[in-house]
Tab-separated table of C-alpha atoms and ligand atoms in Angstrom:
chain	number	residue	atom	x	y	z
A	45	MET	CA	2.910	-60.669	-22.419
A	46	SER	CA	1.796	-62.909	-19.626
A	47	ILE	CA	4.402	-65.196	-18.141
A	48	PHE	CA	1.603	-67.488	-17.068
A	49	ARG	CA	0.429	-67.960	-20.621
A	50	TYR	CA	3.973	-68.781	-21.726
A	51	PRO	CA	5.705	-70.552	-18.900
A	52	HIS	CA	8.306	-72.510	-20.826
A	53	PRO	CA	11.036	-71.438	-20.799
A	54	PRO	CA	11.055	-69.805	-17.401
A	55	ALA	CA	11.012	-66.040	-17.557
A	56	SER	CA	14.688	-65.755	-16.644
A	57	GLU	CA	15.644	-67.284	-19.978
A	58	ILE	CA	13.912	-64.893	-22.327
A	59	THR	CA	11.889	-62.173	-20.640
A	60	PRO	CA	13.046	-58.744	-19.526
A	61	ARG	CA	14.676	-58.770	-16.125
A	62	SER	CA	11.925	-56.613	-14.593
A	63	LEU	CA	9.272	-59.186	-15.414
A	64	TRP	CA	11.434	-62.003	-14.159
A	65	LEU	CA	12.074	-60.221	-10.869
A	66	SER	CA	8.405	-59.493	-10.370
A	67	ARG	CA	7.632	-63.183	-10.707
A	68	ARG	CA	10.353	-64.029	-8.217
A	69	ASP	CA	8.762	-61.585	-5.785
A	70	LEU	CA	5.424	-63.243	-6.337
A	71	LEU	CA	6.908	-66.618	-5.542
A	72	ALA	CA	8.794	-65.294	-2.528
A	73	THR	CA	5.643	-63.858	-0.961
A	74	GLY	CA	3.882	-67.166	-1.411
A	75	LEU	CA	1.168	-65.411	-3.415
A	76	ALA	CA	1.633	-67.974	-6.106
A	77	GLY	CA	0.955	-70.681	-3.578
A	78	ALA	CA	4.479	-72.013	-3.778
A	79	ILE	CA	4.955	-72.172	-0.025
A	80	VAL	CA	7.689	-74.597	0.913
A	81	PRO	CA	7.837	-76.429	4.210
A	82	PRO	CA	11.145	-75.391	5.799
A	83	GLY	CA	12.522	-78.930	5.686
A	84	LEU	CA	12.302	-78.981	1.923
A	85	LEU	CA	14.467	-75.923	1.457
A	86	ARG	CA	17.676	-77.683	2.372
A	87	PRO	CA	19.779	-79.026	-0.495
A	88	ALA	CA	19.630	-82.739	-1.152
A	89	PRO	CA	22.092	-84.700	0.936
A	90	ALA	CA	24.611	-86.618	-1.097
A	91	ARG	CA	22.967	-90.022	-0.982
A	92	ALA	CA	24.132	-91.222	-4.328
A	93	ALA	CA	25.478	-94.741	-4.576
A	94	PRO	CA	28.061	-95.823	-7.136
A	95	LEU	CA	26.768	-97.747	-10.160
A	96	THR	CA	28.761	-99.916	-12.477
A	97	ALA	CA	28.033	-99.962	-16.165
A	98	ARG	CA	29.596	-101.081	-19.383
A	99	SER	CA	29.818	-98.824	-22.394
A	100	GLY	CA	26.606	-98.565	-24.377
A	101	GLY	CA	28.638	-98.712	-27.560
A	102	GLN	CA	27.389	-95.385	-28.971
A	103	SER	CA	29.817	-93.160	-30.819
A	104	THR	CA	30.806	-90.339	-28.461
A	105	GLU	CA	33.308	-88.711	-30.760
A	106	GLY	CA	33.716	-85.002	-30.084
A	107	LEU	CA	31.377	-85.003	-27.073
A	108	THR	CA	32.693	-83.398	-23.907
A	109	PRO	CA	30.520	-84.086	-20.864
A	110	THR	CA	28.930	-81.034	-19.237
A	111	PRO	CA	30.408	-80.573	-15.736
A	112	PHE	CA	28.601	-82.548	-13.005
A	113	GLN	CA	27.878	-79.323	-11.122
A	114	ASP	CA	25.928	-77.928	-14.098
A	115	VAL	CA	24.124	-81.190	-14.854
A	116	THR	CA	22.866	-81.297	-11.258
A	117	HIS	CA	22.236	-77.587	-10.577
A	118	TYR	CA	20.708	-76.275	-13.800
A	119	ASN	CA	17.517	-78.284	-14.118
A	120	ASN	CA	13.949	-78.259	-15.296
A	121	PHE	CA	11.710	-80.172	-12.900
A	122	TYR	CA	8.572	-78.115	-12.351
A	123	GLU	CA	7.366	-80.400	-9.557
A	124	PHE	CA	10.028	-78.616	-7.473
A	125	GLY	CA	9.554	-75.103	-8.858
A	126	LEU	CA	10.120	-73.049	-11.973
A	127	GLU	CA	13.658	-71.784	-11.519
A	128	LYS	CA	16.661	-73.722	-12.782
A	129	THR	CA	18.062	-73.841	-9.241
A	130	ASP	CA	14.812	-75.014	-7.596
A	131	PRO	CA	15.166	-78.757	-8.282
A	132	ALA	CA	18.587	-78.967	-6.568
A	133	GLU	CA	17.574	-76.670	-3.724
A	134	ARG	CA	14.090	-78.004	-3.026
A	135	SER	CA	14.308	-81.762	-3.618
A	136	GLY	CA	16.092	-82.695	-0.382
A	137	GLY	CA	12.855	-84.039	1.125
A	138	PHE	CA	12.064	-86.296	-1.809
A	139	HIS	CA	12.324	-90.047	-1.127
A	140	PRO	CA	13.042	-92.213	-4.165
A	141	ARG	CA	12.533	-95.387	-2.033
A	142	PRO	CA	10.498	-97.505	-1.859
A	143	TRP	CA	9.643	-97.192	-5.554
A	144	THR	CA	7.938	-99.321	-8.164
A	145	VAL	CA	7.310	-98.857	-11.855
A	146	ARG	CA	4.061	-100.318	-13.157
A	147	VAL	CA	4.131	-101.432	-16.809
A	148	ASP	CA	0.666	-102.257	-18.101
A	149	GLY	CA	-2.016	-101.400	-20.629
A	150	LEU	CA	-2.054	-103.307	-23.918
A	151	VAL	CA	0.467	-105.973	-22.920
A	152	ALA	CA	0.285	-109.727	-22.431
A	153	HIS	CA	2.070	-109.667	-19.055
A	154	PRO	CA	1.545	-106.511	-16.993
A	155	ARG	CA	4.244	-106.219	-14.349
A	156	THR	CA	5.292	-104.125	-11.414
A	157	TYR	CA	9.049	-103.640	-11.222
A	158	ASP	CA	10.826	-102.783	-8.000
A	159	ILE	CA	13.472	-100.120	-8.481
A	160	ASP	CA	16.167	-102.181	-6.793
A	161	ALA	CA	15.543	-105.040	-9.216
A	162	LEU	CA	15.873	-102.580	-12.095
A	163	LEU	CA	19.153	-101.280	-10.673
A	164	ALA	CA	20.456	-104.843	-10.435
A	165	ARG	CA	20.163	-105.314	-14.210
A	166	PRO	CA	23.187	-104.990	-16.463
A	167	LEU	CA	23.543	-101.229	-16.896
A	168	GLN	CA	25.094	-99.274	-19.725
A	169	GLU	CA	26.701	-95.866	-19.848
A	170	ARG	CA	25.378	-93.623	-22.636
A	171	LEU	CA	27.000	-90.264	-23.299
A	172	TYR	CA	24.150	-88.326	-24.917
A	173	ARG	CA	23.535	-84.795	-26.066
A	174	MET	CA	20.538	-83.202	-24.365
A	175	ARG	CA	18.811	-80.310	-26.143
A	176	CYS	CA	16.163	-78.433	-24.187
A	177	VAL	CA	13.400	-76.766	-26.193
A	178	GLU	CA	14.602	-73.549	-24.497
A	179	ALA	CA	17.703	-73.623	-26.755
A	180	TRP	CA	20.326	-74.668	-24.224
A	181	SER	CA	22.111	-77.992	-24.262
A	182	MET	CA	24.262	-80.384	-22.253
A	183	VAL	CA	26.187	-83.605	-22.775
A	184	ILE	CA	25.288	-86.108	-20.044
A	185	PRO	CA	26.876	-89.468	-19.190
A	186	TRP	CA	23.699	-91.383	-18.330
A	187	ILE	CA	23.575	-94.853	-16.839
A	188	GLY	CA	20.595	-97.011	-17.664
A	189	PHE	CA	19.167	-99.668	-19.929
A	190	PRO	CA	17.107	-99.705	-23.121
A	191	LEU	CA	13.390	-99.171	-22.539
A	192	ALA	CA	12.903	-101.900	-25.157
A	193	GLU	CA	14.106	-104.471	-22.588
A	194	LEU	CA	11.143	-103.832	-20.310
A	195	LEU	CA	8.685	-103.521	-23.166
A	196	LYS	CA	9.720	-106.880	-24.601
A	197	GLU	CA	9.324	-108.540	-21.211
A	198	VAL	CA	5.704	-107.443	-20.884
A	199	GLU	CA	4.972	-108.328	-24.526
A	200	PRO	CA	3.044	-105.526	-26.212
A	201	LEU	CA	-0.177	-106.701	-27.887
A	202	GLY	CA	-0.639	-106.129	-31.602
A	203	SER	CA	-3.076	-103.338	-30.779
A	204	ALA	CA	-0.426	-101.338	-28.846
A	205	LYS	CA	0.715	-98.308	-30.851
A	206	TYR	CA	1.941	-95.816	-28.231
A	207	VAL	CA	3.626	-95.764	-24.838
A	208	ALA	CA	2.478	-93.358	-22.126
A	209	PHE	CA	4.727	-92.288	-19.225
A	210	GLU	CA	3.596	-90.902	-15.912
A	211	SER	CA	5.734	-89.097	-13.340
A	212	VAL	CA	5.066	-89.339	-9.618
A	213	VAL	CA	2.528	-87.163	-7.790
A	214	ARG	CA	3.713	-86.422	-4.271
A	215	PRO	CA	2.815	-82.886	-3.249
A	216	SER	CA	4.092	-83.375	0.296
A	217	GLU	CA	7.602	-83.891	-1.078
A	218	MET	CA	7.396	-81.836	-4.268
A	219	PRO	CA	6.732	-78.189	-3.406
A	220	GLY	CA	5.921	-77.231	-7.004
A	221	GLN	CA	2.923	-79.584	-6.983
A	222	SER	CA	1.151	-77.830	-4.128
A	223	GLY	CA	1.410	-74.401	-5.696
A	224	VAL	CA	-1.521	-72.874	-7.538
A	225	LEU	CA	0.648	-71.475	-10.328
A	226	PRO	CA	-1.298	-72.488	-13.440
A	227	VAL	CA	1.602	-73.968	-15.383
A	228	LEU	CA	1.198	-77.733	-15.685
A	229	ASP	CA	-1.299	-80.287	-14.443
A	230	TRP	CA	-0.003	-83.233	-12.433
A	231	PRO	CA	1.067	-85.875	-13.009
A	232	TYR	CA	3.564	-84.815	-15.638
A	233	VAL	CA	2.747	-87.062	-18.581
A	234	GLU	CA	4.662	-87.889	-21.742
A	235	GLY	CA	4.388	-90.301	-24.622
A	236	LEU	CA	6.146	-91.945	-27.535
A	237	ARG	CA	5.071	-93.927	-30.533
A	238	LEU	CA	5.804	-97.622	-29.883
A	239	ASP	CA	8.576	-97.731	-32.511
A	240	GLU	CA	10.252	-94.703	-30.912
A	241	ALA	CA	9.989	-96.360	-27.505
A	242	LEU	CA	11.556	-99.555	-28.854
A	243	HIS	CA	14.433	-97.727	-30.558
A	244	PRO	CA	17.795	-98.763	-29.071
A	245	LEU	CA	18.731	-95.133	-28.295
A	246	THR	CA	15.717	-94.759	-25.968
A	247	ILE	CA	16.717	-95.567	-22.417
A	248	LEU	CA	15.441	-95.527	-18.880
A	249	ALA	CA	18.186	-93.811	-16.888
A	250	VAL	CA	18.831	-94.749	-13.274
A	251	GLY	CA	22.071	-92.833	-12.871
A	252	LEU	CA	24.524	-90.312	-14.263
A	253	TYR	CA	28.240	-89.736	-13.843
A	254	GLY	CA	28.635	-93.228	-12.423
A	255	GLN	CA	26.201	-92.839	-9.533
A	256	THR	CA	22.500	-93.163	-8.837
A	257	LEU	CA	20.297	-90.401	-10.207
A	258	PRO	CA	20.168	-87.259	-8.027
A	259	ASN	CA	16.615	-86.261	-7.064
A	260	GLN	CA	16.782	-83.149	-9.256
A	261	ASN	CA	17.536	-85.252	-12.355
A	262	GLY	CA	14.519	-87.511	-11.902
A	263	ALA	CA	15.354	-90.080	-9.234
A	264	PRO	CA	15.099	-92.953	-9.158
A	265	ILE	CA	14.299	-93.559	-12.834
A	266	ARG	CA	13.565	-91.324	-15.822
A	267	LEU	CA	13.127	-91.509	-19.553
A	268	VAL	CA	15.853	-90.284	-21.952
A	269	VAL	CA	15.138	-89.860	-25.682
A	270	PRO	CA	18.230	-88.085	-27.011
A	271	TRP	CA	16.922	-86.993	-30.429
A	272	LYS	CA	13.920	-85.182	-28.915
A	273	TYR	CA	13.620	-82.005	-26.890
A	274	GLY	CA	14.371	-82.551	-23.220
A	275	PHE	CA	10.764	-82.257	-22.076
A	276	LYS	CA	9.989	-85.673	-23.590
A	277	GLY	CA	12.210	-87.244	-20.914
A	278	ALA	CA	9.740	-87.662	-18.050
A	279	LYS	CA	11.399	-87.767	-14.634
A	280	SER	CA	10.626	-89.938	-11.591
A	281	VAL	CA	8.498	-92.332	-13.641
A	282	VAL	CA	5.975	-94.559	-11.826
A	283	ARG	CA	3.910	-95.898	-14.697
A	284	ILE	CA	4.449	-96.947	-18.297
A	285	ARG	CA	1.283	-97.814	-20.184
A	286	LEU	CA	0.867	-99.241	-23.677
A	287	THR	CA	-2.065	-97.690	-25.541
A	288	ASP	CA	-3.738	-97.766	-28.938
A	289	SER	CA	-4.197	-94.017	-29.191
A	290	ARG	CA	-1.813	-91.103	-28.838
A	291	PRO	CA	-1.504	-90.249	-25.165
A	292	PRO	CA	-1.852	-86.659	-23.951
A	293	THR	CA	1.487	-85.021	-23.060
A	294	SER	CA	2.033	-82.253	-20.517
A	295	TRP	CA	3.589	-79.468	-22.585
A	296	ASN	CA	1.399	-80.197	-25.587
A	297	LEU	CA	-1.657	-79.866	-23.349
A	298	ARG	CA	-0.293	-76.597	-21.993
A	299	ALA	CA	0.453	-74.960	-25.358
A	300	PRO	CA	-0.220	-77.176	-28.394
A	301	ASP	CA	0.943	-74.520	-30.844
A	302	GLU	CA	4.357	-74.404	-29.156
A	303	TYR	CA	5.099	-78.007	-28.137
A	304	GLY	CA	4.233	-80.847	-30.455
A	305	PHE	CA	3.786	-84.515	-29.597
A	306	TYR	CA	6.869	-85.547	-31.576
A	307	ALA	CA	9.194	-82.769	-30.385
A	308	ASN	CA	12.073	-84.032	-32.502
A	309	VAL	CA	14.998	-81.608	-32.296
A	310	ASN	CA	14.778	-79.626	-35.526
A	311	PRO	CA	16.840	-76.498	-36.276
A	312	GLU	CA	14.507	-75.699	-39.183
A	313	VAL	CA	11.307	-75.460	-37.192
A	314	ASP	CA	11.453	-72.493	-34.849
A	315	HIS	CA	9.524	-72.207	-31.648
A	316	PRO	CA	6.914	-69.463	-32.158
A	317	ARG	CA	8.867	-67.222	-29.778
A	318	TRP	CA	12.530	-68.044	-30.525
A	319	SER	CA	14.831	-69.653	-33.069
A	320	GLN	CA	15.829	-73.292	-32.736
A	321	ALA	CA	18.733	-72.919	-35.180
A	322	THR	CA	21.422	-72.621	-32.491
A	323	GLU	CA	21.919	-73.574	-28.866
A	324	ARG	CA	23.812	-72.438	-25.782
A	325	PRO	CA	25.975	-75.205	-24.314
A	326	ILE	CA	25.680	-75.064	-20.528
A	327	GLY	CA	28.962	-74.972	-18.614
A	328	VAL	CA	30.917	-73.557	-21.533
A	329	ARG	CA	32.207	-69.997	-21.147
A	330	GLY	CA	30.739	-67.560	-23.613
A	331	GLY	CA	27.797	-69.841	-24.300
A	332	PHE	CA	24.885	-67.427	-24.060
A	333	PHE	CA	25.650	-64.880	-26.766
A	334	GLY	CA	29.288	-65.685	-27.294
A	335	ALA	CA	31.313	-67.811	-29.600
A	336	ALA	CA	30.402	-71.056	-27.852
A	337	ARG	CA	26.835	-70.831	-29.151
A	338	LYS	CA	26.648	-73.607	-31.703
A	339	PRO	CA	24.378	-74.855	-34.463
A	340	THR	CA	21.633	-77.270	-33.478
A	341	LEU	CA	21.727	-80.531	-35.409
A	342	PRO	CA	18.665	-82.246	-36.957
A	343	PHE	CA	17.450	-84.935	-34.554
A	344	ASN	CA	20.080	-83.539	-32.163
A	345	GLY	CA	22.802	-85.303	-34.140
A	346	TYR	CA	21.130	-88.727	-34.089
A	347	GLY	CA	19.563	-88.495	-37.544
A	348	GLU	CA	21.533	-91.385	-38.968
A	349	GLN	CA	19.967	-93.683	-36.368
A	350	VAL	CA	16.432	-92.300	-36.175
A	351	ALA	CA	15.459	-90.374	-39.322
A	352	ALA	CA	13.956	-93.527	-40.861
A	353	LEU	CA	11.304	-93.559	-38.112
A	354	TYR	CA	9.812	-90.458	-39.714
A	355	ALA	CA	10.060	-91.351	-43.398
A	356	GLY	CA	7.216	-89.777	-45.338
A	357	MET	CA	6.107	-87.533	-42.476
A	358	ASN	CA	5.813	-83.773	-42.697
A	359	LEU	CA	8.027	-82.723	-39.785
A	360	ARG	CA	6.853	-79.120	-39.952
A	361	ARG	CA	3.278	-80.127	-39.357
A	362	ASP	CA	4.112	-83.007	-37.016
A	363	PHE	CA	6.618	-80.985	-35.000
B	128	LIG	N1	8.324	-84.915	-14.389
B	128	LIG	C1	9.022	-83.992	-15.075
B	128	LIG	N2	9.874	-84.415	-16.019
B	128	LIG	C2	10.595	-83.506	-16.715
B	128	LIG	C3	10.425	-82.106	-16.509
B	128	LIG	C4	9.500	-81.707	-15.503
B	128	LIG	O1	9.289	-80.509	-15.235
B	128	LIG	N3	8.826	-82.681	-14.806
B	128	LIG	N4	11.140	-81.206	-17.286
B	128	LIG	C5	11.620	-81.682	-18.584
B	128	LIG	C6	12.507	-80.756	-19.248
B	128	LIG	S1	11.805	-79.363	-19.906
B	128	LIG	C7	13.831	-81.024	-19.441
B	128	LIG	S2	14.807	-80.014	-20.386
B	128	LIG	C8	14.471	-82.187	-18.786
B	128	LIG	C9	15.639	-81.713	-17.916
B	128	LIG	O2	16.360	-82.790	-17.405
B	128	LIG	P1	17.619	-82.525	-16.467
B	128	LIG	O3	17.217	-81.492	-15.441
B	128	LIG	O4	17.969	-83.834	-15.857
B	128	LIG	O5	18.723	-81.997	-17.359
B	128	LIG	O6	13.588	-82.917	-17.966
B	128	LIG	C10	12.270	-83.064	-18.495
B	128	LIG	N5	11.489	-83.958	-17.659
B	129	LIG	MO1	13.312	-78.562	-21.494
């Protein structure tokens, strides 16, 4: 089995240790092209600023937040490398200022938003489950605002049917983007149907745990769609474009038989290489094989709010 054919999840999650170690060696020698300027190897300085938010009003019954240390040190952000620890360790040279988000495409009023203006909006805290397609999960206290707010301001045209998201391309600050490891093409791109994008649960997050977003979590602004697998939540977003056709998405381009466009969390549709029936809560002792492993819920537990979006669809085919 080639780890390059099947890069998600990283080898350390599912492959034999020998294979995992051999890839680490490859990365360490720089053979894979993942050579990091020394300055980027230092951990991110704590530059977070406090954010104030009111409750988003979602039911958070029974949800215990994953410890901050896990939320910020067990990450997927391939622009900084493939290992879970890479984003925290290698994002210290990333500068989330100045930053703008362009919202355009099929809209009446295309606009460029400055990040500081977005941060000055009324912000909400949303305690959401996050379920990675790799079968681990977290509970994260995000701070942000509904994506629908921005979309309504730019006024989607009647012809707009989808929303495309683009993450930043900055190889000088993102060591994973200058590697030649054939995993993903840059920019990282994602997409939603317009009705999914307008759903009140869909937010743009600018912070977590009461402070601005750490670089490794997608500073300064990222998408969060809690009923979908984590990879739908594009990090460090610079462009949001309304389109009339389904936009290409990074993991679907990489392996269309493994990662669908919809990517709704679904315990009944297994990934071709592992079951999606259960998940390993990060930061909970005994999570991997032990008793803490828990059942995965349809739509990640948000079915009551979102199932109607998919009425009449075949969710096995449109996975
Ligand atoms: N630009 C970009 N966005 C990304 C990713 C990535 O590699 N690049 N990884 C995705 C995946 S697979 C997951 S599970 C989540 C992880 O978010 P977190 O590290 O903040 O928990 O980010 C998603 N967004
Ligand atoms: Mo993921």
